[in-house]
Each structure stands twice: as structure tokens, then as C-alpha cells.
PDB file of C-alpha atoms in Angstrom:
ATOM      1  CA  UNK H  22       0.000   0.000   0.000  1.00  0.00           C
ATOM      2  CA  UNK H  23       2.381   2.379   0.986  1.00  0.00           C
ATOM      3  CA  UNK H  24       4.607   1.730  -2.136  1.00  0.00           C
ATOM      4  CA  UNK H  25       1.479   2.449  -4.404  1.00  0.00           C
ATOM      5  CA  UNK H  26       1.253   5.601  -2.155  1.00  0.00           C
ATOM      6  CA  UNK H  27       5.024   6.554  -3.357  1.00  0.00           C
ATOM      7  CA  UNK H  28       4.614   5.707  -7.026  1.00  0.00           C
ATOM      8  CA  UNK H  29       1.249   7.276  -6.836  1.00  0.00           C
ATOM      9  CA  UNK H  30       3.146  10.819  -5.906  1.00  0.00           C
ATOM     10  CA  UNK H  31       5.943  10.036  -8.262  1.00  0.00           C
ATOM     11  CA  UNK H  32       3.949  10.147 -11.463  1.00  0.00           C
ATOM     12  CA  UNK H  33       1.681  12.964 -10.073  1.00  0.00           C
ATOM     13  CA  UNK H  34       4.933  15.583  -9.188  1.00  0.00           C
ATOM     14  CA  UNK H  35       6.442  14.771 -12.864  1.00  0.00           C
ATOM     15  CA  UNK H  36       2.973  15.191 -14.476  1.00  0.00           C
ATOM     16  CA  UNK H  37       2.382  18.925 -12.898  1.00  0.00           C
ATOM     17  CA  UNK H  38       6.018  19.163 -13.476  1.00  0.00           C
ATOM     18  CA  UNK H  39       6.127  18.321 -16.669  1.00  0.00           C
ATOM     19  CA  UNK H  40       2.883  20.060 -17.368  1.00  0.00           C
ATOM     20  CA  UNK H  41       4.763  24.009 -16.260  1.00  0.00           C
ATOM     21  CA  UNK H  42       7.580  22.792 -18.058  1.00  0.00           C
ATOM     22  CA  UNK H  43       5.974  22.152 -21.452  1.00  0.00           C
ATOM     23  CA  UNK H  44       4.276  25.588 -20.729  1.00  0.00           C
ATOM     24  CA  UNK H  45       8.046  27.269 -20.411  1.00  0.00           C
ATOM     25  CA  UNK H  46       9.386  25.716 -23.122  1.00  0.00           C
ATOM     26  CA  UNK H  47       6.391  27.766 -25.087  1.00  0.00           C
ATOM     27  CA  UNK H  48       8.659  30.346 -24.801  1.00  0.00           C
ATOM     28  CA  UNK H  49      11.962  29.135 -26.115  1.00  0.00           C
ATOM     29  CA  UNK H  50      13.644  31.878 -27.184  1.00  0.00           C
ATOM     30  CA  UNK H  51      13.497  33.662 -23.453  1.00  0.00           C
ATOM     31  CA  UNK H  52      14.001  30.297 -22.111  1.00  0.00           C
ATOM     32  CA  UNK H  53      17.193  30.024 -23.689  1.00  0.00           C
ATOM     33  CA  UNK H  54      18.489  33.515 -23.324  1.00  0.00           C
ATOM     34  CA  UNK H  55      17.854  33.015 -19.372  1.00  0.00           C
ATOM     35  CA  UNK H  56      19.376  29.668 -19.327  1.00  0.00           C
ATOM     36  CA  UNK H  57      22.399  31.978 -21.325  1.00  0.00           C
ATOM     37  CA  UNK H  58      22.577  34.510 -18.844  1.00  0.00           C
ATOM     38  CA  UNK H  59      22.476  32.003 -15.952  1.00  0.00           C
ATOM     39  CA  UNK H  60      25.577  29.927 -17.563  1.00  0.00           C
ATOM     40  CA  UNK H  61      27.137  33.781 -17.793  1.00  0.00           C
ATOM     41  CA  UNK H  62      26.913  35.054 -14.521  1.00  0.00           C
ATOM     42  CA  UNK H  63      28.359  31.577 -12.955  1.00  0.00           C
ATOM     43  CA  UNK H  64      31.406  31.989 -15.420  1.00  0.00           C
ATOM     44  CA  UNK H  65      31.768  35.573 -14.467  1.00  0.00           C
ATOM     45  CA  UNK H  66      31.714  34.966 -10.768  1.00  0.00           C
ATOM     46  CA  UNK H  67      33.650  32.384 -10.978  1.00  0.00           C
ATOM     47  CA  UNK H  68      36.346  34.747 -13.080  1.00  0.00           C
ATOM     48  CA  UNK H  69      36.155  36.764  -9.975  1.00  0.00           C
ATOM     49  CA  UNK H  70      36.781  34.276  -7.726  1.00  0.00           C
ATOM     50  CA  UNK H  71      39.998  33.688  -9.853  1.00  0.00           C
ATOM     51  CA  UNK H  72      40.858  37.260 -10.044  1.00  0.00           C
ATOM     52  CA  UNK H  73      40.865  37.851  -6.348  1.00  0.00           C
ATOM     53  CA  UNK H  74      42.801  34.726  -5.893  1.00  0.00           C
ATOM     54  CA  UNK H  75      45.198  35.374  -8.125  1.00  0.00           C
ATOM     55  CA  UNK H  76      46.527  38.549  -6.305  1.00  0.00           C
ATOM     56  CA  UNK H  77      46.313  36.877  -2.735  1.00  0.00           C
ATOM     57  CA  UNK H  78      47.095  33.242  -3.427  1.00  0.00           C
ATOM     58  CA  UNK H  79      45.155  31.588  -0.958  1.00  0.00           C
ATOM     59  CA  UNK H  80      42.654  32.380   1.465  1.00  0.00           C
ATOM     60  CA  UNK H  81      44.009  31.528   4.685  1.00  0.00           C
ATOM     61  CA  UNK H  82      45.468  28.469   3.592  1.00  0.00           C
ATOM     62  CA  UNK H  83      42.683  27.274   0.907  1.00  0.00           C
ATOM     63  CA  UNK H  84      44.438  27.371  -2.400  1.00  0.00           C
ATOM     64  CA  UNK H  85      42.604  28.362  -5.196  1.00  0.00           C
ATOM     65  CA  UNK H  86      41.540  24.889  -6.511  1.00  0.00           C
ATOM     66  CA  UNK H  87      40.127  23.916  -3.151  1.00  0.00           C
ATOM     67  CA  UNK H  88      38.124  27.239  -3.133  1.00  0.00           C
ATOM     68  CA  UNK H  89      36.801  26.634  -6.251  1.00  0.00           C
ATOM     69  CA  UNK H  90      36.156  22.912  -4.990  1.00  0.00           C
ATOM     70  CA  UNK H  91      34.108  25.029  -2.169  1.00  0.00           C
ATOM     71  CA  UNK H  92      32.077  26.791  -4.820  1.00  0.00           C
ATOM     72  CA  UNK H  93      31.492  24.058  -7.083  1.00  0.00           C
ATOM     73  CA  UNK H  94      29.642  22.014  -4.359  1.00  0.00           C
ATOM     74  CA  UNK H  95      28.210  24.446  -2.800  1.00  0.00           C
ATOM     75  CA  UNK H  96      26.584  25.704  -6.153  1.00  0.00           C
ATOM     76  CA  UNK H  97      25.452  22.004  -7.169  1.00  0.00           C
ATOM     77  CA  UNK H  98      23.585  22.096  -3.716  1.00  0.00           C
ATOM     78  CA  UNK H  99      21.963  25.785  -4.099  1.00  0.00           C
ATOM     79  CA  UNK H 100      21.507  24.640  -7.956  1.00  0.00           C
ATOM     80  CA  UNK H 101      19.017  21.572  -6.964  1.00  0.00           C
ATOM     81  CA  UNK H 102      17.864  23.513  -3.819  1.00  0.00           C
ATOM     82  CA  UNK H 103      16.641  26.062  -6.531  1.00  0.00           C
ATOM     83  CA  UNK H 104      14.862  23.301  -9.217  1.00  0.00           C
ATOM     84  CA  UNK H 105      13.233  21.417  -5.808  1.00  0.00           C
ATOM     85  CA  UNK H 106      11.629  24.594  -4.342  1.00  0.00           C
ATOM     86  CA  UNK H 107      11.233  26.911  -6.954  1.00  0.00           C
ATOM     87  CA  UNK H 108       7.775  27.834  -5.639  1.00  0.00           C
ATOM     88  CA  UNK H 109       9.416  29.196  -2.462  1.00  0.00           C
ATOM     89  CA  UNK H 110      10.871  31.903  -3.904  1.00  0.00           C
ATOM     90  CA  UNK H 111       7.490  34.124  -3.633  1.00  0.00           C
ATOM     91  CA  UNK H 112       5.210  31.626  -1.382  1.00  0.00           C
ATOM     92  CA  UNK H 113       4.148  35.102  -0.086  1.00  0.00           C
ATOM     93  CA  UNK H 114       1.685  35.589  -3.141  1.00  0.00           C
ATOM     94  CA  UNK H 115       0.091  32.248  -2.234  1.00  0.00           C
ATOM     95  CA  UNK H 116      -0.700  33.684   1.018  1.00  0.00           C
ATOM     96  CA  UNK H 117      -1.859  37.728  -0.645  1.00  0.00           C
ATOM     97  CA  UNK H 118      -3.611  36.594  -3.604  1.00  0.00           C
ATOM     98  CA  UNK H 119      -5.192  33.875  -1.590  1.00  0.00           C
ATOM     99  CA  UNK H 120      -4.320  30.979  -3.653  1.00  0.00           C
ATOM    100  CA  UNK H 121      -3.334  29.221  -0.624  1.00  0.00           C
ATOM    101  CA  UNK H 122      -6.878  28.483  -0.007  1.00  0.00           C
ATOM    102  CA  UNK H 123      -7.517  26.434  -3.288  1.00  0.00           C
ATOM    103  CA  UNK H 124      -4.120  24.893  -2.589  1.00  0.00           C
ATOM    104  CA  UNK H 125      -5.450  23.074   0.945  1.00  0.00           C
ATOM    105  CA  UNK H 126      -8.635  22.001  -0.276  1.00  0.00           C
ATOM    106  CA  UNK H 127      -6.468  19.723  -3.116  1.00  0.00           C
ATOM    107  CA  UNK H 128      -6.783  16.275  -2.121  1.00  0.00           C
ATOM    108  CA  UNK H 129      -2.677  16.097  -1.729  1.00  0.00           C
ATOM    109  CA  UNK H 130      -0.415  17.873   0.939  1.00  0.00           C
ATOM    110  CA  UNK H 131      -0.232  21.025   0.204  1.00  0.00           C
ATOM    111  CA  UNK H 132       3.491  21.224   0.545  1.00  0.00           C
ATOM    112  CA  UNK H 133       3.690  18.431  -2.517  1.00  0.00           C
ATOM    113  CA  UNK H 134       1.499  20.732  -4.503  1.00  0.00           C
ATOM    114  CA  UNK H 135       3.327  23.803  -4.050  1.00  0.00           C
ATOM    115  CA  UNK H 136       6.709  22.112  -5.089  1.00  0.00           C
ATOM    116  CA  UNK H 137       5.543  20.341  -8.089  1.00  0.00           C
ATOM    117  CA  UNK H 138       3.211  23.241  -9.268  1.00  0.00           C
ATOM    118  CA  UNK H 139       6.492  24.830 -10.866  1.00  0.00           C
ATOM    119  CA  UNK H 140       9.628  23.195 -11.577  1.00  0.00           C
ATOM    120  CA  UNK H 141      11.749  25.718 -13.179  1.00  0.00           C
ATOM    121  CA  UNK H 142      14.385  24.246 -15.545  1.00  0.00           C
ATOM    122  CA  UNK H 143      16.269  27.240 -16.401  1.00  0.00           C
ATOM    123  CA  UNK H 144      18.178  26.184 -12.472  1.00  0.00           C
ATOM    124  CA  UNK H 145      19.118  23.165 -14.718  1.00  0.00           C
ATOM    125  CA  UNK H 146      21.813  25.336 -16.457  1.00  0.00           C
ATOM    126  CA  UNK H 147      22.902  26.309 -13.482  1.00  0.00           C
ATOM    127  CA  UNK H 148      23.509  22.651 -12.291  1.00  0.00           C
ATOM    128  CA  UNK H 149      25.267  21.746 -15.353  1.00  0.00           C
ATOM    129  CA  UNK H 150      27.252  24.801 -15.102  1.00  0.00           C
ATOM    130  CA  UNK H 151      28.456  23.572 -11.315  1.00  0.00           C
ATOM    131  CA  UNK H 152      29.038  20.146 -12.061  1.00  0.00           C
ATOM    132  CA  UNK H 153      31.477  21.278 -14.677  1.00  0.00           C
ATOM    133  CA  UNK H 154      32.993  23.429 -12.108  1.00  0.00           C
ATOM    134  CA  UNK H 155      32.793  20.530  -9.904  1.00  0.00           C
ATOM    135  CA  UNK H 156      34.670  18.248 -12.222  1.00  0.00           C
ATOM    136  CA  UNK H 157      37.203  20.482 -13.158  1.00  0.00           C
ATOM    137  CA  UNK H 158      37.948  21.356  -8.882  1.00  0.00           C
ATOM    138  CA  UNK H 159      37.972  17.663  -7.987  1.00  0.00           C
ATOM    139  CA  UNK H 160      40.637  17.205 -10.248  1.00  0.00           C
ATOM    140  CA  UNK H 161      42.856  19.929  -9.561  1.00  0.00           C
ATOM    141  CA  UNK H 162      42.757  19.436  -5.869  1.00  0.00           C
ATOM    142  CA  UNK H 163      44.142  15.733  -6.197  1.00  0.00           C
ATOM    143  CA  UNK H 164      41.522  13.451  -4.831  1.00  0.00           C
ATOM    144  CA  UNK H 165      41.788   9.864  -5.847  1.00  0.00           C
ATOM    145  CA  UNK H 166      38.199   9.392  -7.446  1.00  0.00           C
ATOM    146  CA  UNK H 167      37.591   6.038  -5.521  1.00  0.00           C
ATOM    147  CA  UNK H 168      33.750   4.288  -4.610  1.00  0.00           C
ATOM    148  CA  UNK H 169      33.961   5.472  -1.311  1.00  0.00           C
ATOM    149  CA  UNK H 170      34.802   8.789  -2.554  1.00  0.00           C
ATOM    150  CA  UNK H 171      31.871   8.945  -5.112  1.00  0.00           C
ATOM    151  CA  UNK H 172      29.123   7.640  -2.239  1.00  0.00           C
ATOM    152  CA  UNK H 173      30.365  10.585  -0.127  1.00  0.00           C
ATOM    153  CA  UNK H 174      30.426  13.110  -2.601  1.00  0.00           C
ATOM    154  CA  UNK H 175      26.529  12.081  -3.717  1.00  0.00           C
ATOM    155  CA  UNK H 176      25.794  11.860   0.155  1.00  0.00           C
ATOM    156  CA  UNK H 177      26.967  15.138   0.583  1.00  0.00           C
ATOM    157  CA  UNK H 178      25.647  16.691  -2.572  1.00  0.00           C
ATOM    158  CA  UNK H 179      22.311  15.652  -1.549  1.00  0.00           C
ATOM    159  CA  UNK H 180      22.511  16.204   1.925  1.00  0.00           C
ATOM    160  CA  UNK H 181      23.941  19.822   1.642  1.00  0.00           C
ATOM    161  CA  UNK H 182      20.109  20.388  -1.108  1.00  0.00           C
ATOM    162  CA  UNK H 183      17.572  19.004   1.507  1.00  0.00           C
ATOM    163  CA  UNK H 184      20.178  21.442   4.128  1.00  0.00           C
ATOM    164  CA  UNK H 185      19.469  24.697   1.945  1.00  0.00           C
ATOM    165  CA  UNK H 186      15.814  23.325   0.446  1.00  0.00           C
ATOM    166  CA  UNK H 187      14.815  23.585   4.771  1.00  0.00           C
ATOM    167  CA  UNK H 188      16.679  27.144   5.138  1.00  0.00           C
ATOM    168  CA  UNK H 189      14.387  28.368   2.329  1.00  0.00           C
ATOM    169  CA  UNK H 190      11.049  26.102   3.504  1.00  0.00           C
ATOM    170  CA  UNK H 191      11.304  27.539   7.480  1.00  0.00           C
ATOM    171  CA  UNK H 192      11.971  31.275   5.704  1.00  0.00           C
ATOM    172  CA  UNK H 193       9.155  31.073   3.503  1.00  0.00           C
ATOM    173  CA  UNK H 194       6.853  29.563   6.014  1.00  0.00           C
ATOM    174  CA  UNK H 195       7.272  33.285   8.133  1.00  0.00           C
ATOM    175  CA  UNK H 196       4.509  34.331   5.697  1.00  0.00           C
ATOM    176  CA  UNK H 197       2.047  32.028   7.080  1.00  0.00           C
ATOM    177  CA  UNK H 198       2.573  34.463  10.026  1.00  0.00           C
ATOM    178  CA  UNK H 199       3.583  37.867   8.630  1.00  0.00           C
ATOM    179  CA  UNK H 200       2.027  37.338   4.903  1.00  0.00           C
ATOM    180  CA  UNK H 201       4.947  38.607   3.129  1.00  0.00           C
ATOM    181  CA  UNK H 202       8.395  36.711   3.824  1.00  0.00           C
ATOM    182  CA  UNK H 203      10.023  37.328   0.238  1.00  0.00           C
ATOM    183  CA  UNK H 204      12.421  39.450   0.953  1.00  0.00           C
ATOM    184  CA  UNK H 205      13.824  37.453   4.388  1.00  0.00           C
ATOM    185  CA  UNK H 206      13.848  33.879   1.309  1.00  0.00           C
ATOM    186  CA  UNK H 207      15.927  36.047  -0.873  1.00  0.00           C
ATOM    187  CA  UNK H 208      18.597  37.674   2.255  1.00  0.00           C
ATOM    188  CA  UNK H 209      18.593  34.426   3.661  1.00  0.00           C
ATOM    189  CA  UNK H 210      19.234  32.176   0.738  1.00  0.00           C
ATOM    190  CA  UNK H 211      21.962  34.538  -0.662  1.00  0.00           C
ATOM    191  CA  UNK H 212      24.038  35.218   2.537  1.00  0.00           C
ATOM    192  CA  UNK H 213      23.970  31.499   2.910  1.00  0.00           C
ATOM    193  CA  UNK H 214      25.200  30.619  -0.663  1.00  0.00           C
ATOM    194  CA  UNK H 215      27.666  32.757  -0.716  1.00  0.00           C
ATOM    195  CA  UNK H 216      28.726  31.497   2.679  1.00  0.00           C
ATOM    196  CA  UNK H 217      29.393  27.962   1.603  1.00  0.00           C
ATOM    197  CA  UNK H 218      31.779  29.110  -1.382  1.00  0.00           C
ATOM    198  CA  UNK H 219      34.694  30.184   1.064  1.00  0.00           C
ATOM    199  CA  UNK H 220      35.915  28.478   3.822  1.00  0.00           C
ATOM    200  CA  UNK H 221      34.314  29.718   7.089  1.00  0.00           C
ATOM    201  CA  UNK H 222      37.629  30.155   8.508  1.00  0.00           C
ATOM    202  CA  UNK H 223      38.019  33.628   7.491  1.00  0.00           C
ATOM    203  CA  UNK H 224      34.803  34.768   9.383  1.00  0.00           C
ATOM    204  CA  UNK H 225      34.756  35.624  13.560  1.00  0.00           C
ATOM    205  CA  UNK H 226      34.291  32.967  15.584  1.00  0.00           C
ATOM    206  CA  UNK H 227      30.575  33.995  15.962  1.00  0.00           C
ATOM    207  CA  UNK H 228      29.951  33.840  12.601  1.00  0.00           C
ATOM    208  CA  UNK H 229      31.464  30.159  12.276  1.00  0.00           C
ATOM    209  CA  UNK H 230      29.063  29.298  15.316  1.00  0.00           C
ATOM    210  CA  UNK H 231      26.048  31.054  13.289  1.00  0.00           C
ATOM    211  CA  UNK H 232      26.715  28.699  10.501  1.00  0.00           C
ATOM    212  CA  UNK H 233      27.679  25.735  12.347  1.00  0.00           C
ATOM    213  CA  UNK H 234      25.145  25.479  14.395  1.00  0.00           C
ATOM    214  CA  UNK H 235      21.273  27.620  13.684  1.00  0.00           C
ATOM    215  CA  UNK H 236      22.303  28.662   9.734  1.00  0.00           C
ATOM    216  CA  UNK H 237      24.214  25.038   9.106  1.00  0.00           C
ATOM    217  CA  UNK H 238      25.657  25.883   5.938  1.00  0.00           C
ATOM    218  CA  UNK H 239      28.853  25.093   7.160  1.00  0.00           C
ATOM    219  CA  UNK H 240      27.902  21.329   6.804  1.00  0.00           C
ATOM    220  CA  UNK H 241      27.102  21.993   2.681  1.00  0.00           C
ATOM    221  CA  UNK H 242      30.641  22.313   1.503  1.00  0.00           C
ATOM    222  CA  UNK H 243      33.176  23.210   4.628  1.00  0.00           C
ATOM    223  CA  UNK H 244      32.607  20.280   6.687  1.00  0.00           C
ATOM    224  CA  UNK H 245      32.603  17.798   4.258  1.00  0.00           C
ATOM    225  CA  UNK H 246      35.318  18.844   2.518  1.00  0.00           C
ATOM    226  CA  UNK H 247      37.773  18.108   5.196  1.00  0.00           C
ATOM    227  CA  UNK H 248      37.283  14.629   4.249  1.00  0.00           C
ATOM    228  CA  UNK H 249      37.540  14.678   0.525  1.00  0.00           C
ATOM    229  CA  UNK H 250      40.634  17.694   0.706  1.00  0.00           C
ATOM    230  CA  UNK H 251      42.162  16.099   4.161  1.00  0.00           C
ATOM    231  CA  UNK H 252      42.544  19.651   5.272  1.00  0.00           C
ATOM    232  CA  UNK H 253      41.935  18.390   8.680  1.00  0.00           C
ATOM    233  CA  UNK H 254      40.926  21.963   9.973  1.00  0.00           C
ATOM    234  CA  UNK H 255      37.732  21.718  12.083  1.00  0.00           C
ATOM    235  CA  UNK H 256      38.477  24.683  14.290  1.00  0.00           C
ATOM    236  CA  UNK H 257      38.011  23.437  17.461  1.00  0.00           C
ATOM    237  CA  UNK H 258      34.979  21.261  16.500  1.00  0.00           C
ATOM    238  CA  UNK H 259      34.615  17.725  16.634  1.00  0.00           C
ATOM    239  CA  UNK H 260      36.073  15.512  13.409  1.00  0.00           C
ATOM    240  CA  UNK H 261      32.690  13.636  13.118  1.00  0.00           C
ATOM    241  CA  UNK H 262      31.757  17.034  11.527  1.00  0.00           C
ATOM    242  CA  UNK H 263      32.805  16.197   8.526  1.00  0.00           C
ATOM    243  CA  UNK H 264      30.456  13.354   8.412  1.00  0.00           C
ATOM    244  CA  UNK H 265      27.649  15.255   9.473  1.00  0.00           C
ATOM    245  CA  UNK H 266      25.877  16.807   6.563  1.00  0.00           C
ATOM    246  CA  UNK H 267      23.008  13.840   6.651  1.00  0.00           C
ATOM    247  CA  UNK H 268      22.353  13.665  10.082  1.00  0.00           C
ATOM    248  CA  UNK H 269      21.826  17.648   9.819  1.00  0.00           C
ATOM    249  CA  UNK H 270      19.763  17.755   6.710  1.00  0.00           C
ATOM    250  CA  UNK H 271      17.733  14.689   8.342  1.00  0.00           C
ATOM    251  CA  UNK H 272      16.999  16.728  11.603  1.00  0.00           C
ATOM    252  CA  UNK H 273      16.705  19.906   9.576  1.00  0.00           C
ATOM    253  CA  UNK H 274      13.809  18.255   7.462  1.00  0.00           C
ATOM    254  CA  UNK H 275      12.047  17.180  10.760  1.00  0.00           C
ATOM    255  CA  UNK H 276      12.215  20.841  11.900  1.00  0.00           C
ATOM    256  CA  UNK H 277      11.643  22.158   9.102  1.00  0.00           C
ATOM    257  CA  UNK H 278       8.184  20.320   8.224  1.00  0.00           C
ATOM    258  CA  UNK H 279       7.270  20.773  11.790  1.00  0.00           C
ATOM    259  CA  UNK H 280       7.814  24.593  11.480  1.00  0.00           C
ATOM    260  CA  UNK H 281       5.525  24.174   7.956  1.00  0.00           C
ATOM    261  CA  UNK H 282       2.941  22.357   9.581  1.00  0.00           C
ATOM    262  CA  UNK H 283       2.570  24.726  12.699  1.00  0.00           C
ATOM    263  CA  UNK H 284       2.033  27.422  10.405  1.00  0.00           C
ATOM    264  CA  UNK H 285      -0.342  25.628   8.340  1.00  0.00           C
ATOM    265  CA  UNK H 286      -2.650  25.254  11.464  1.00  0.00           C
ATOM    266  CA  UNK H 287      -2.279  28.536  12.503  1.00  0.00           C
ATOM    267  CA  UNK H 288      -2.761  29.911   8.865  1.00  0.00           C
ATOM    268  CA  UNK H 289      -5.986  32.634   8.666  1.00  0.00           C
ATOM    269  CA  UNK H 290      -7.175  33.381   4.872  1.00  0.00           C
ATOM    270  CA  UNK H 291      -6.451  36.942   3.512  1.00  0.00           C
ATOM    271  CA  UNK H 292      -9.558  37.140   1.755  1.00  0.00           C
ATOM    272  CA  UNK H 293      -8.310  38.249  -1.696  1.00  0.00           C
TER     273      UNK H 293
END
């Protein structure tokens, strides 16, 4: 029964997926020039990265490879984070337009709906962009590509998405409360990418605390990355860190739906 359940879901997320997608791809020429610009902007940043690099060497004892190694996993994680909730980005007009209250009367959870309503594609570019990055940084910084090394990578890839997916779930479940939360998704989800493409480090000790421990980004790319890089820098924090991205993302998910949930029930119609 509760396999049927599963497949059940499965076929109905890729058939609303599918069904925005072929609505997109109406569109192909701004499609593409999006998907462009996307590709762009990662190529530029990452020419920044390089540039700033270049005139200080390392940064604080990350060479340049193993920062870009940083990036490049810590943009594959944003990049799925951003095709998995793409609805979150402006949950908030659910909420003012009222479209929340068709959403709950569907006979599926609403949080299901909401996610598979709109799975934008153009994040794909983005993905491929990052895995190329990815590649390119794995190599450079020396790691033996072993089986053991590929299970942790994909453990880590996928822990450090459901990690950012439940930064931008709890931050877009404050409009359940306050009605608009679009601007906190946006602050929140850009501080915290750009906080897993450097080594945290360079930042106070309060700020290493902050994303250690309530904002755990550090767990996306930093943590984990002692073990593939053997930097063996933990800063004063226990080595089982570096193994701790799935055990955060799983208790992250738990608070996270909880958080979801609690709003839900406490949820009052706008009446637009």
C-alpha cells in the first residue's frame, strides 16, 4: 500500500512538473536567453573568484583549486535547492492573492502541490554549469576518485540540497505568520550561498558558530570537505563534523516540516 502511495506521488509531481515545463518551453527563445545569462553570470563569478585569488594566493590556507572545490559544491547544492523549491521563492503571493486556499482544499499535501506546481528548468543550467565546475575542482585538488569517494560526494551533494531546500522552507513559512516573507527567502538564501563558497575560517568565531550550528551551511561544503581535501581543519569542533551533513539535513527536514505544519494550522485566509 504504501509503495502504491510513493509511485502514486511520483507520477503525479512529474505530471504537474512536466505540465509548467511544457508551458516554459512555449517560450523558447526567453528560455534560452535566461538559461544563457544564468551559464554567464556563474562563469563571471567564478572569473572573480579567480581574479581575487590570483593577487592573494590563498585564502588563509585554501588554495585556489580547493576554493573553487568550495564553490562548485556548494553551487550544485543551491543549484538543486533552486529546481526542488522553486515555488518558495514568492510563497508570499500564495498567502496575498489567496491561492493558498484552493491549494489546501487539493486532495494532496499542500506542501507536494506547491513544489511540483512549478519546476523551473532554467536552475538546470545552473547545475550543469556547477558540475562542470565541480569536475574540473575535484581534479585539480588531487583526490583519488575512488567508490567510497563517489558515495560521499553524492551523500553530501544531496545532503547539503535538503540542508538549503529547509533554510528556504522555514523562511518562507514566516509568511504564514507575517504574509509577506520574500524578501527574508531572498537575504537568507543569498548570505547562505555565498557562505558555503569560502571556507568559514576567514569569518569571527561567531559567525562560524552562526553557521555551524542555527544557519548550518557550514555542513554543505566546509565540513565535508575536510574529508575529501584532508585539510583536517575543524576549528576546534569535533572531526565527526565532517560526516555530518546527513544527520543535519535529516533533523533539519524534521524541523523544518514541523515549522511548515505549525504554520499551516495557525494559517488565517487573507480574503483576496
Amino acid at each position: 500500500m504504501e509503495r502504491s502511495m510513493v509511485r502514486r506521488y511520483i507520477k503525479l509531481y512529474f505530471l504537474l512538473a512536466g505540465a509548467y515545463v511544457r508551458s516554459r518551453l512555449q517560450y523558447r527563445l526567453s528560455f534560452g536567453l535566461m538559461c544563457f545569462g544564468i551559464v554567464i553570470s556563474e562563469i563571471c563569478l567564478l572569473g572573480l573568484l579567480g581574479a581575487l585569488l590570483a593577487k592573494f594566493r590563498t585564502v588563509n590556507g585554501w588554495t585556489w583549486a580547493e576554493v573553487v572545490f568550495l564553490y562548485g559544491l556548494g553551487n550544485l547544492a543551491y543549484s538543486f535547492m533552486r529546481i526542488l523549491g522553486s515555488q518558495l521563492d514568492d510563497f508570499d503571493r500564495y498567502i496575498i492573492r489567496g491561492e493558498l486556499d484552493g491549494v489546501l482544499i487539493k486532495p494532496v499535501p499542500p506542501l507536494f502541490y506547491i513544489l511540483a506546481n512549478r519546476v523551473e528548468l532554467i536552475h538546470v543550467s545552473r547545475a550543469l554549469t556547477s558540475v562542470a565546475i565541480f569536475v574540473v575542482a575535484f581534479h585539480l585538488s588531487g583526490i583519488r576518485w575512488t567508490l567510497d569517494v563517489a558515495l560521499f560526494t553524492l551523500t553530501t551533494i544531496l545532503s547539503g540540497t535538503l540542508i538549503m531546500f529547509t533554510l528556504m522552507l522555514i523562511s518562507a513559512t514566516v509568511a504564514l505568520w507575517t504574509t509577506k516573507s520574500g524578501k527574508l527567502t531572498d537575504l537568507l538564501i543569498s548570505a547562505t550561498k555565498e557562505a558555503t563558497a569560502f571556507p568559514i575560517s576567514i569569518y569571527p568565531l561567531a559567525v562560524r558558530l552562526l553557521l555551524t550550528f542555527v544557519l548550518p551551511v557550514a555542513f554543505v561544503t566546509y565540513y565535508p570537505a575536510q574529508q575529501l581535501l584532508q585539510k583536517g581543519e575543524f576549528l576546534g569542533m569535533p572531526e565527526l563534523f565532517q560526516f555530518g551533513a546527513p544527520v543535519v539535513a535529516l533533523v533539519m527536514l524534521c524541523v523544518s516540516y514541523l515549522f511548515w505544519c505549525s504554520g499551516l494550522r495557525r494559517y488565517h485566509s487573507t480574503g483576496s
